[in-house]
Coordinates of C-alpha atoms and ligand atoms in Angstrom, one line a residue:
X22 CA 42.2 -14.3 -29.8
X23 CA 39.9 -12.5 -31.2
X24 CA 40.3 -11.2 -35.3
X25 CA 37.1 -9.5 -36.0
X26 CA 37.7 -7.1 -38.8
X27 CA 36.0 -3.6 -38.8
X28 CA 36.9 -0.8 -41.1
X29 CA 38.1 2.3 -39.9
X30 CA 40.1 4.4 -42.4
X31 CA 43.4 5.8 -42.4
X32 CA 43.8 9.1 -43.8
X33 CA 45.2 8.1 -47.0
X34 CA 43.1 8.0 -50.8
X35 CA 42.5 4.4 -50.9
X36 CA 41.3 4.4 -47.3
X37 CA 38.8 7.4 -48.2
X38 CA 37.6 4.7 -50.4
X39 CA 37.0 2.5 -47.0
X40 CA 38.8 -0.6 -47.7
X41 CA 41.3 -0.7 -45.0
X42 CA 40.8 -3.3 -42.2
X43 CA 41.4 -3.1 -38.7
X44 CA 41.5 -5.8 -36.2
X45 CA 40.0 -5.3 -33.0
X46 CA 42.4 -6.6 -30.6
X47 CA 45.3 -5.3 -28.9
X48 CA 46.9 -4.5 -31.5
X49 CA 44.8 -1.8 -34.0
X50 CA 46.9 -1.5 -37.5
X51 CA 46.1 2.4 -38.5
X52 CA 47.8 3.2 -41.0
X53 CA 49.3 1.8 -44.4
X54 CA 51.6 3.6 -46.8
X55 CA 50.2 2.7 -50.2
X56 CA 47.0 0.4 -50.3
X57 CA 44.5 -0.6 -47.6
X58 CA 42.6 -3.8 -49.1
X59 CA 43.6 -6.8 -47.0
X60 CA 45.5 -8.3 -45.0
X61 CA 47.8 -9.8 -47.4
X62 CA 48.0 -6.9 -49.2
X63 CA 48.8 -5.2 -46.2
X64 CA 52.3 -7.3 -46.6
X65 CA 52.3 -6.1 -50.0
X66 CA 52.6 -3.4 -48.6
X67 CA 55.5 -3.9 -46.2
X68 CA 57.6 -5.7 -49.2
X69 CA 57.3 -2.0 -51.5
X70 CA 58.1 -0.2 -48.5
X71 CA 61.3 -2.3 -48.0
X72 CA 62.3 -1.9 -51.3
X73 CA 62.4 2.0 -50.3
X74 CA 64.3 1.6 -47.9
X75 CA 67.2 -0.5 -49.1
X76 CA 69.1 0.2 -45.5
X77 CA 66.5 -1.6 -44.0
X78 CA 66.1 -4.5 -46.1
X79 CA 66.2 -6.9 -43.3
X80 CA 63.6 -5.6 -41.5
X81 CA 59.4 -5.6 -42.6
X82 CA 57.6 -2.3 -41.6
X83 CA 54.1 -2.1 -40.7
X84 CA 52.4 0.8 -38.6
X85 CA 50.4 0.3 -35.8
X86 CA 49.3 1.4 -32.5
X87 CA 49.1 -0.2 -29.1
X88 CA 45.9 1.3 -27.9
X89 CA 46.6 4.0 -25.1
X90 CA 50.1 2.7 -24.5
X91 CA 52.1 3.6 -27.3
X92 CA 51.9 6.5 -30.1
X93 CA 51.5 5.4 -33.5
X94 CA 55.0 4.7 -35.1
X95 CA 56.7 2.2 -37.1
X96 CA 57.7 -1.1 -35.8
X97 CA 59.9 -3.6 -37.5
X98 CA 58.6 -7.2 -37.8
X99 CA 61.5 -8.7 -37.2
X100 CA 60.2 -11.3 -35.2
X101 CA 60.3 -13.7 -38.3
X102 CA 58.1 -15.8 -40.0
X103 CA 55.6 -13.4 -41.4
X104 CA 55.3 -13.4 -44.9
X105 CA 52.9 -12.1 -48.1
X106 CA 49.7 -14.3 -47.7
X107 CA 49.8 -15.3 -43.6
X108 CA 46.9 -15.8 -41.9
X109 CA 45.6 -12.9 -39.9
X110 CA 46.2 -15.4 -36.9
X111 CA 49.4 -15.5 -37.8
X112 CA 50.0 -11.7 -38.0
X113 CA 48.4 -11.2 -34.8
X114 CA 50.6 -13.4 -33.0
X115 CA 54.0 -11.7 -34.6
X116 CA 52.2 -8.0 -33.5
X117 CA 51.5 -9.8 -30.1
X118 CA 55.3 -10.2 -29.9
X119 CA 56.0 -7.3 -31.3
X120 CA 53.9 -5.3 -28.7
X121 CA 55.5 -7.0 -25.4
X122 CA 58.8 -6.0 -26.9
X123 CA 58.0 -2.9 -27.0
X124 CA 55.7 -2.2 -23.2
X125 CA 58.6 -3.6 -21.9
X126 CA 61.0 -1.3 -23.6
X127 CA 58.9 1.5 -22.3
X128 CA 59.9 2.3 -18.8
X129 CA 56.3 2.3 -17.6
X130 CA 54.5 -0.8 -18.6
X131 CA 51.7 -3.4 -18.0
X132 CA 49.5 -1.8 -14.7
X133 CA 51.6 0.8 -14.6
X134 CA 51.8 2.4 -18.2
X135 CA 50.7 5.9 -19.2
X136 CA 47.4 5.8 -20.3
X137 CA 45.3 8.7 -22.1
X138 CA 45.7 11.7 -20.0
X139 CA 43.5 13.5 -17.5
X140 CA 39.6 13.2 -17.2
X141 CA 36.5 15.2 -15.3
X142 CA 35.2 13.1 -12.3
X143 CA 33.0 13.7 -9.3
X144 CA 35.2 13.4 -6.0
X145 CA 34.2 13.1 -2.8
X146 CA 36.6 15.4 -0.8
X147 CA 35.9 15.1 2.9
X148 CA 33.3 13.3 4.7
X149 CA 32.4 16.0 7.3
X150 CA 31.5 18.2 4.5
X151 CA 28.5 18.4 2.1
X152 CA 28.5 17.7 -1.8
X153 CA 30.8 16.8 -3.9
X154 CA 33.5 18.3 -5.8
X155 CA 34.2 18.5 -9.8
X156 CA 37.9 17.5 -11.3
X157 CA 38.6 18.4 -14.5
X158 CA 42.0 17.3 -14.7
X159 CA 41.8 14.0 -12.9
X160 CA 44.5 11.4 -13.9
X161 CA 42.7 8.4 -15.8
X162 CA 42.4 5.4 -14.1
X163 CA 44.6 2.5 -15.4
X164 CA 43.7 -0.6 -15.8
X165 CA 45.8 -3.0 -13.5
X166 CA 46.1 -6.8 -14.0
X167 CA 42.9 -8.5 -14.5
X168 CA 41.2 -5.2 -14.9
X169 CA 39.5 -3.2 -18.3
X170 CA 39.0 0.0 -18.6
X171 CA 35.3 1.4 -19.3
X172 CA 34.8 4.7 -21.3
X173 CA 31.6 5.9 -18.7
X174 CA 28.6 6.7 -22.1
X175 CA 26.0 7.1 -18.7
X176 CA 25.9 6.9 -14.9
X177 CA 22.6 6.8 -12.9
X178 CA 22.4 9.0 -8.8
X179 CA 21.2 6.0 -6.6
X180 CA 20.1 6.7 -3.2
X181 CA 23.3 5.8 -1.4
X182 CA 25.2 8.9 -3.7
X183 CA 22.5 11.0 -2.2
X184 CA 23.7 10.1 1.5
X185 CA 27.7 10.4 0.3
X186 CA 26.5 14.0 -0.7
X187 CA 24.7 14.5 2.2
X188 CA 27.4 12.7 4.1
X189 CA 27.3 15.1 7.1
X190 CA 24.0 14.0 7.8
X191 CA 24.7 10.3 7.9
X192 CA 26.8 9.0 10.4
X193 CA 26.3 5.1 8.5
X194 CA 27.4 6.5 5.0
X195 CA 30.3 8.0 6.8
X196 CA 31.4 4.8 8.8
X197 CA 30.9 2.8 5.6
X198 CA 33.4 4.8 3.4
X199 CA 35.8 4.2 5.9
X200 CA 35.3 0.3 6.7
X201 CA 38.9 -0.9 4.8
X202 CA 41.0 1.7 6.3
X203 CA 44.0 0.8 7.6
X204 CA 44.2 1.5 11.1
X205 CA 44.9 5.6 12.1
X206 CA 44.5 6.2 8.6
X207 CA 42.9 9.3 7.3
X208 CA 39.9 9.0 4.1
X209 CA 41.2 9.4 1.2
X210 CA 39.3 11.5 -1.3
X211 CA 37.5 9.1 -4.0
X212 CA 35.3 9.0 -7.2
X213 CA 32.0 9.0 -6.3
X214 CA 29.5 6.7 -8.5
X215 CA 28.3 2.9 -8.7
X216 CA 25.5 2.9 -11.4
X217 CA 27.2 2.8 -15.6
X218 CA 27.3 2.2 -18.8
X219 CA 30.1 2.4 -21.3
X220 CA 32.3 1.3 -23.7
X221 CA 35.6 -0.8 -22.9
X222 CA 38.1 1.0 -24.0
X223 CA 41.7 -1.3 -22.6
X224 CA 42.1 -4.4 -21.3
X225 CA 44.5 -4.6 -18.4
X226 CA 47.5 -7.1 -18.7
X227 CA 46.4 -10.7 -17.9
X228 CA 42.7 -10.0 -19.4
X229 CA 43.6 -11.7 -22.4
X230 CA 44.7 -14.6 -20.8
X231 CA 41.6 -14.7 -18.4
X232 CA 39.3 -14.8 -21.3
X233 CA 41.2 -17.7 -23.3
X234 CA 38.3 -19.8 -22.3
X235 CA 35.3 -18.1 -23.0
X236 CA 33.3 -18.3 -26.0
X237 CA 34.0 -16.2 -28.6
X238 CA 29.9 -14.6 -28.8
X239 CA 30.3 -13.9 -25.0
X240 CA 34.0 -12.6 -24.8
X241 CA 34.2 -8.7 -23.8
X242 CA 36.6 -6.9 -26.2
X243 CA 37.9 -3.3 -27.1
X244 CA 34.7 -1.2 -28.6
X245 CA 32.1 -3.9 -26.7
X246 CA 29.3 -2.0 -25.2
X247 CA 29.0 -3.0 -21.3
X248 CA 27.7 -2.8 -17.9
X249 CA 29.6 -3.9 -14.5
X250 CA 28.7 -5.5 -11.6
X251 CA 30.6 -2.9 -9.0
X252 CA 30.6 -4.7 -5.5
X253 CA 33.8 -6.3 -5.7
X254 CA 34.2 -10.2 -3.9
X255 CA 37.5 -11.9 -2.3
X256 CA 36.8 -14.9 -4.3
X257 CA 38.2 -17.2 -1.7
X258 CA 36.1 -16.7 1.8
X259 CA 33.3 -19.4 2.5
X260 CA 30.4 -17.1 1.1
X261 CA 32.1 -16.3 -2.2
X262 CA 32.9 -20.2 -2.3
X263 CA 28.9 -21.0 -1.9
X264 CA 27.6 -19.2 -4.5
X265 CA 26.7 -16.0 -1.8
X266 CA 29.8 -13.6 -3.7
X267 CA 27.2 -10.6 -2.8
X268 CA 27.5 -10.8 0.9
X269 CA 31.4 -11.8 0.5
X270 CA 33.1 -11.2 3.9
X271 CA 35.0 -8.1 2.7
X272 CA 32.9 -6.8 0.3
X273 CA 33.9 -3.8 -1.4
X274 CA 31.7 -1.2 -3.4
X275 CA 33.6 1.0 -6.0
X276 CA 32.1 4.8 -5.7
X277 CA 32.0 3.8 -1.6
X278 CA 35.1 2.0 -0.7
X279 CA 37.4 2.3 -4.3
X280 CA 37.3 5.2 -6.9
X281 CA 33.7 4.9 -9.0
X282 CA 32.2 5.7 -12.2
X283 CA 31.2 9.7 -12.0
X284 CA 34.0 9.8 -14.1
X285 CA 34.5 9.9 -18.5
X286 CA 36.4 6.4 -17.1
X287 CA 36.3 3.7 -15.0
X288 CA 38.3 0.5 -14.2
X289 CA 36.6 -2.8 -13.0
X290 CA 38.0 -6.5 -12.7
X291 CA 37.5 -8.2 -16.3
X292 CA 35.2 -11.2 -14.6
X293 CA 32.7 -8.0 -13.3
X294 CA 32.1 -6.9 -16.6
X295 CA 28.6 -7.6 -18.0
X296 CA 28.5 -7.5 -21.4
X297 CA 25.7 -5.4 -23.2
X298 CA 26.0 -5.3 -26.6
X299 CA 28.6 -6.3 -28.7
X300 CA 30.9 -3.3 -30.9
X301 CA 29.2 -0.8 -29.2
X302 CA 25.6 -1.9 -29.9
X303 CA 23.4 -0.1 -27.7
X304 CA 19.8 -0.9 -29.7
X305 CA 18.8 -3.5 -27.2
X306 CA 19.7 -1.8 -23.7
X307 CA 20.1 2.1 -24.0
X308 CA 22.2 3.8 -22.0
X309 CA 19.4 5.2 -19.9
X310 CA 18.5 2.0 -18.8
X311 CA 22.2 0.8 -19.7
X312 CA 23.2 3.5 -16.7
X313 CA 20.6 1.8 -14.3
X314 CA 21.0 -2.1 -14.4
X315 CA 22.6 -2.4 -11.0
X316 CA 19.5 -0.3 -9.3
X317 CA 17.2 -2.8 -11.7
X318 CA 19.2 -5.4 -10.3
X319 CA 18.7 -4.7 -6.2
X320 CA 14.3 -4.6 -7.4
X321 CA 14.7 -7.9 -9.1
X322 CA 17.1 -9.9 -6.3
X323 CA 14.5 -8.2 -3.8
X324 CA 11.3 -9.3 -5.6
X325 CA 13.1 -13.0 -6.6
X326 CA 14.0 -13.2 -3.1
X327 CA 9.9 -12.6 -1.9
X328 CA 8.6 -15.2 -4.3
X329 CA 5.7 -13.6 -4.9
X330 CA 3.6 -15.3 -7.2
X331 CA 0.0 -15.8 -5.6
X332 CA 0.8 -13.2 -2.5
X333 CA -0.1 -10.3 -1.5
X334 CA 2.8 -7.7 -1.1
X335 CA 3.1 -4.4 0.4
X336 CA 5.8 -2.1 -1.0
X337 CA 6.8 0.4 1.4
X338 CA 8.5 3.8 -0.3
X339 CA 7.4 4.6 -3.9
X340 CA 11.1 5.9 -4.9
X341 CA 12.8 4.1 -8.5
X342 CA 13.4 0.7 -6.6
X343 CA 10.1 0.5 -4.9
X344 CA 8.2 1.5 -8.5
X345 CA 10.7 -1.0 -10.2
X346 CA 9.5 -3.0 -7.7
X347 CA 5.7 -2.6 -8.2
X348 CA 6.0 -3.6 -11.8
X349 CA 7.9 -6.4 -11.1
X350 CA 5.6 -8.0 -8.2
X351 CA 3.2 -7.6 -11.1
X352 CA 4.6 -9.2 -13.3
X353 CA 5.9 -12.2 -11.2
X354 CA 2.1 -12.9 -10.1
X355 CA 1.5 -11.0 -7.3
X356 CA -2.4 -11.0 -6.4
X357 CA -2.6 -7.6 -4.5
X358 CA -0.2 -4.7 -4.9
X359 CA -0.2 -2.3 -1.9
X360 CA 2.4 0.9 -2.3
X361 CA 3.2 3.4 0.1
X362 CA 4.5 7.0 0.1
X363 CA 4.9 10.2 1.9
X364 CA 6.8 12.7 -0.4
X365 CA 6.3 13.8 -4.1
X366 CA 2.7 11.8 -3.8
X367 CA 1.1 13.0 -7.1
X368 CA 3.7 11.6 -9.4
X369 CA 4.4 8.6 -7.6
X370 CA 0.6 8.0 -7.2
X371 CA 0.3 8.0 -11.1
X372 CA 3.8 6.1 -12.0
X373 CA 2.2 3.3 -9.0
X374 CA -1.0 2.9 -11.1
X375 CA 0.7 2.6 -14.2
X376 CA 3.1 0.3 -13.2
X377 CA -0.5 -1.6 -11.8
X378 CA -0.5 -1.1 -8.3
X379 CA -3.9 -1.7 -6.9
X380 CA -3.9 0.4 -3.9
X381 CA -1.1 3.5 -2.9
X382 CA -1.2 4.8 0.5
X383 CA 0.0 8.3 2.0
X384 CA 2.0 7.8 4.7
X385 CA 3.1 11.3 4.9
X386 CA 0.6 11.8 7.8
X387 CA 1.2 8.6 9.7
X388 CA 0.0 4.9 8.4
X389 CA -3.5 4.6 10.1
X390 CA -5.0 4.2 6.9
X391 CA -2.9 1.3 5.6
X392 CA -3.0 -0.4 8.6
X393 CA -7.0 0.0 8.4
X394 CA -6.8 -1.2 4.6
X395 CA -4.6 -4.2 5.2
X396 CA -7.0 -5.4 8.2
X397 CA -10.1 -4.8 6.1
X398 CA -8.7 -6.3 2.7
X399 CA -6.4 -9.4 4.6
X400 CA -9.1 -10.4 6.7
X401 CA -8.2 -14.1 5.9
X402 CA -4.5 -13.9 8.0
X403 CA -3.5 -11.1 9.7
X404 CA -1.8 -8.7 7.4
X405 CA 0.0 -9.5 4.0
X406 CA 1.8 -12.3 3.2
X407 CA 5.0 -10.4 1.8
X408 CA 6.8 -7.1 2.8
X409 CA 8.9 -5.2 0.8
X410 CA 10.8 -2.4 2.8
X411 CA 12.4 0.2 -0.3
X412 CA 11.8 3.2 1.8
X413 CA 14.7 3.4 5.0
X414 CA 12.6 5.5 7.1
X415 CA 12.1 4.5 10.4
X416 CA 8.3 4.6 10.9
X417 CA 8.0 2.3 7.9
X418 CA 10.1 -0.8 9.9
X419 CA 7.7 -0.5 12.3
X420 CA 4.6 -0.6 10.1
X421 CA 6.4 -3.7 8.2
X422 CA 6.3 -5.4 10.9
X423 CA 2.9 -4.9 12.1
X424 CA 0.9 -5.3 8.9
X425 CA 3.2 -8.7 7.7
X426 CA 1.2 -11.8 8.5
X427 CA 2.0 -14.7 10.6
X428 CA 4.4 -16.5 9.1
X429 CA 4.8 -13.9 6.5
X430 CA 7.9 -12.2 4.8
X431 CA 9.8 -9.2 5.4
X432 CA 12.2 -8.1 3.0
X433 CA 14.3 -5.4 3.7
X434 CA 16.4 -3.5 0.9
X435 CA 16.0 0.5 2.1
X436 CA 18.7 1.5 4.6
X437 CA 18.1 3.2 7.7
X438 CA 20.2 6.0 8.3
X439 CA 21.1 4.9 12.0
X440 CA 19.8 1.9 14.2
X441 CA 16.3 1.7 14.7
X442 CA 15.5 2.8 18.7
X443 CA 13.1 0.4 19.3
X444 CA 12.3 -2.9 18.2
X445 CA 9.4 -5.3 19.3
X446 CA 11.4 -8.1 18.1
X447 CA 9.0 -10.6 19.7
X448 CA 5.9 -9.5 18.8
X449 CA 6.7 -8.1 15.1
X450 CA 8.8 -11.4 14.6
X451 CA 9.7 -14.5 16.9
X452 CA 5.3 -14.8 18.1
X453 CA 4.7 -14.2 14.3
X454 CA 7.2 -16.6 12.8
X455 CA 8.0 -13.9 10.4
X456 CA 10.7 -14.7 8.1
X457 CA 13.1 -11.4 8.2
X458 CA 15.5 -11.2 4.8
X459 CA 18.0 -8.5 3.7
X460 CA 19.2 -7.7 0.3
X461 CA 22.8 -6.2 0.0
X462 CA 23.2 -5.8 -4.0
X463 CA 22.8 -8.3 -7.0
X464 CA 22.9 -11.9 -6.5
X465 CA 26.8 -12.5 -8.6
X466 CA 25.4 -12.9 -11.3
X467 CA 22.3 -15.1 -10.9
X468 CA 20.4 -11.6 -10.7
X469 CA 22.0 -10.2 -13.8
X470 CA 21.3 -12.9 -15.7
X471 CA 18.0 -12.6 -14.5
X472 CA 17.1 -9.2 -15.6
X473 CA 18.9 -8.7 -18.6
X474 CA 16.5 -12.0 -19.8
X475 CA 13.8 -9.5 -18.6
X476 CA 14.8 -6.5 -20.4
X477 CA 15.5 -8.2 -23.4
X478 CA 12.2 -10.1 -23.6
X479 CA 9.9 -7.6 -25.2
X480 CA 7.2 -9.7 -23.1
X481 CA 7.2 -7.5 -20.2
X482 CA 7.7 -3.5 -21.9
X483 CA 10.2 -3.5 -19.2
X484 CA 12.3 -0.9 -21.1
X485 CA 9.7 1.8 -21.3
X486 CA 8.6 1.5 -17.4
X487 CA 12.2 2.0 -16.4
X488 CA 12.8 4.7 -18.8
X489 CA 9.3 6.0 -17.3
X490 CA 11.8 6.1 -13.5
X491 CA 14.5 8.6 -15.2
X492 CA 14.5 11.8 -15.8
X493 CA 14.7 13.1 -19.3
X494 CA 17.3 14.9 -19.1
X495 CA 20.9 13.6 -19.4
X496 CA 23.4 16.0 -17.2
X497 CA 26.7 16.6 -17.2
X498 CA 29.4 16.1 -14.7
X499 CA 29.1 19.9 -14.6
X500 CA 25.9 20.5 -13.6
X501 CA 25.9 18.2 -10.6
X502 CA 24.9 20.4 -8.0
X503 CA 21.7 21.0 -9.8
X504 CA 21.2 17.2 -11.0
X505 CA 21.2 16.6 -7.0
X506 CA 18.9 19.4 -6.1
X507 CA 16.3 18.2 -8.1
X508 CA 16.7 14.8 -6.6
X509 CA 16.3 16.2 -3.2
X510 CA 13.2 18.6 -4.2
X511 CA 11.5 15.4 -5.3
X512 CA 11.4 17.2 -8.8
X513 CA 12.9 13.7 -10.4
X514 CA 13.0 10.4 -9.2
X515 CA 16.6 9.3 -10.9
X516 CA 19.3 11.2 -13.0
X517 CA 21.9 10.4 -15.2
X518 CA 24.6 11.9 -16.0
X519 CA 27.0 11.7 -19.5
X520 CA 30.3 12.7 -18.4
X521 CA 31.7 13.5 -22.1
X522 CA 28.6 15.3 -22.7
X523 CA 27.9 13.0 -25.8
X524 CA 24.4 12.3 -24.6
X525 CA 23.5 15.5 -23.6
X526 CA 21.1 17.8 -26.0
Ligands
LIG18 ZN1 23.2 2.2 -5.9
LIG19 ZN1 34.7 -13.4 -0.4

């Protein structure tokens, strides 16, 4: 249990002084009558208090709030054993009793309890129609058992939000979104949203006993500043047993399959939760790159996956995760860098050099010119030892194929909007010996773990490249329609939005 102590005043003269303590658990005590030093003189307190109330003499009064469950009131410790002087352990196990009285009291409690109200959220109405649709009154989520509940600080537009926008013109997004219905069952409208940042606001029931075990410097409290890991795993089938949790048999994505984070909150299982930054500490990961760890993620599990130290790579699609990509090929010791592209080429030309590149290729016209590069510079085998396929269009799986070497790599993270038509499976891979891998997410958590010792290295300047991907602009919920327009013109690579507006100028 955890019984940091942060100050946070009251209302009252002494607190204006800032003296009053708060602990930052469950149970937040918010207000004292008379003095707000300590903890022991916060049973001071409750001894004057029952001498004002002679009626009450039996009972010990404190005031405190159950955060989002219950208003703040006056409880009575009568639980026992408290006195002047206790430990704070000790008082936080008497307000732990004191609290389950009272949720189960209420006639709503544990998953089920009232929470704080409404919130805006993006919402995917109906998948034969285009866009998306703002709520402004949207019930919060609650956290059920096992689960916390994320205030959303940022949220980054990845390339499969695009499609669910577009959904009319993807007949994969469409099938996707509807993979766990129940038979003759109709979609059911959801949060759109997969990429966050944010602040844990509640922890579900059961959290607390979850997280008995975990050191305290790595346990995720109330105020903690986090991330989440939002592909959701069974747990129990063979792949999540084997360490492969990513590719779990029924896999679920939250913004796809559950309600997501395009939304002021968001609820995810504790044991997803990444933490960030403890009390809210955001100096090490910002929320702009905070908002776009799980994009990060799918560039380093692709570019792990390729071991590519000493190879030569070609990165098809300059988008955010092929430039992520490009740096990251870098800086895992790739000899040769080639990157191709065949929208928005000026931009993506510069951010390619930059992020040190050593040859970018127009596609836009047809990939004569890469193939001619790759047979002049590759002389040695017949094409390049690695593939990286970012881009989903279909004329690049047929150039990846053609310009890998024999017994090269193909790795394939775009996705292609519908099956490809035609294949030369033998000659593009059983004659070559190609080895042909896809990446579906962030390996759980091996990949996390992996970048955020990236980021946080200042080895690398990691932070400024990706900053370098996002647009500038945060936006909010509000303005979606024009946050996605300028994705499709090209005029940004990624946006973020900040659904309270906090981060907006
Ligand atoms: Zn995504
Ligand atoms: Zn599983």
């Amino acid at each position: 249990m955890a019984t940091k102590e942060t100050l946070r005043r009251c209302g009252s003269a002494e607190c204006e002084e800032g003296k009053q303590r708060e602990y930052r658990w469950v149970v937040v005590l918010t207000r004292c009558e008379v003095n707000c030093a300590s903890v022991t003189n916060t049973f001071a307190i409750q001894a004057k208090e029952n001498r004002k109330t002679p009626a009450q003499t039996s009972k010990r009064f404190i005031a405190l709030e159950v955060r989002g469950a219950i208003a703040p009131q006056k409880v009575p410790v009568n639980s026992g054993g408290v006195e002047k002087g206790n430990s704070p352990a000790k008082l936080l196990s008497v307000l732990k009793r004191i609290i389950m009285m009272q949720t189960e009291a209420l006639p709503n409690t544990g998953a089920t309890r009232e929470t704080n109200g409404t919130m805006k959220c993006l919402v995917k109405e109906d998948l034969n129609k285009e866009g998306f649709s703002l709520r402004e009154n949207q019930d919060q989520p609650k956290p059920g058992f096992g689960e916390v509940k994320i205030r959303v600080l940022a949220t980054a537009v990845c390339g499969t939000d695009k499609s669910i926008y577009n959904s009319t013109k993807s007949e994969g997004i469409r099938r996707e979104m509807q993979r766990y219905l129940p038979q003759g069952d109709n979609y059911r409208p959801i949060v759109v949203g997969h990429e966050f940042c944010g602040i844990v606001e509640e922890l579900g029931p059961g959290v607390e006993a979850m997280a008995n075990d975990v050191p305290k410097h790595l346990l995720i409290e109330a105020g903690d500043y986090v991330t989440a890991e939002m592909h959701l795993s069974c747990g129990h089938c063979a792949l999540c047993r084997t360490g492969n949790e990513h590719i779990c048999i029924s896999a679920k994505v939250k913004g796809v399959h559950q309600d997501g984070c395009f939304a002021q909150s968001v609820v995810v299982p504790y044991k997803n939760v990444i933490l960030l930054g403890k009390d809210g500490d955001t100096s090490q990961i910002p929320p702009r790159i905070g908002a776009m760890l799980d994009a990060f993620g799918n560039a380093v599990h692709t570019v792990a996956e390729a071991d590519v130290a000493g190879k030569s790579v070609a990165i098809l699609g300059a988008g955010p995760l092929g430039l992520m990509s490009t740096f990251l090929c870098r800086a895992f010791g790739a000899t040769r860098i080639y990157v191709t592209e065949a929208a928005d080429l000026e931009r993506r030309e510069k951010l390619a050099n930059e992020f040190h590149a050593d040859h970018f290729i127009d596609v836009s016209k047809g990939s004569a010119k890469l193939h001619e590069l790759i047979g002049k510079l590759e002389s040695n085998s017949n094409g390049v030892d690695v593939v990286l396929e970012m881009s989903g269009s279909l004329p690049a799986y047929q150039d990846a194929f053609k310009i890998v070497r024999n017994g090269g790599k193909v790795i394939l993270l775009g996705i292609a909007r519908e099956p490809l038509p035609q294949f030369d499976i033998a000659n593009g891979v059983i004659w070559k010996g190609v080895t042909v891998k896809g990446i579906f997410g962030r390996k759980m958590f091996s990949t996390w773990e992996t970048m955020l010792s990236l980021i946080r290295s200042d080895r690398l300047d990691l932070k400024s490249k990706l900053e370098k991907v996002v647009a500038q602009k945060f936006y909010k919920l509000e303005e979606y329609k024009e946050a996605f327009d300028v994705l499709s013109t090209g005029e940004e690579l990624k946006v973020i939005f900040s659904p309270d507006g906090s981060l907006c100028k």
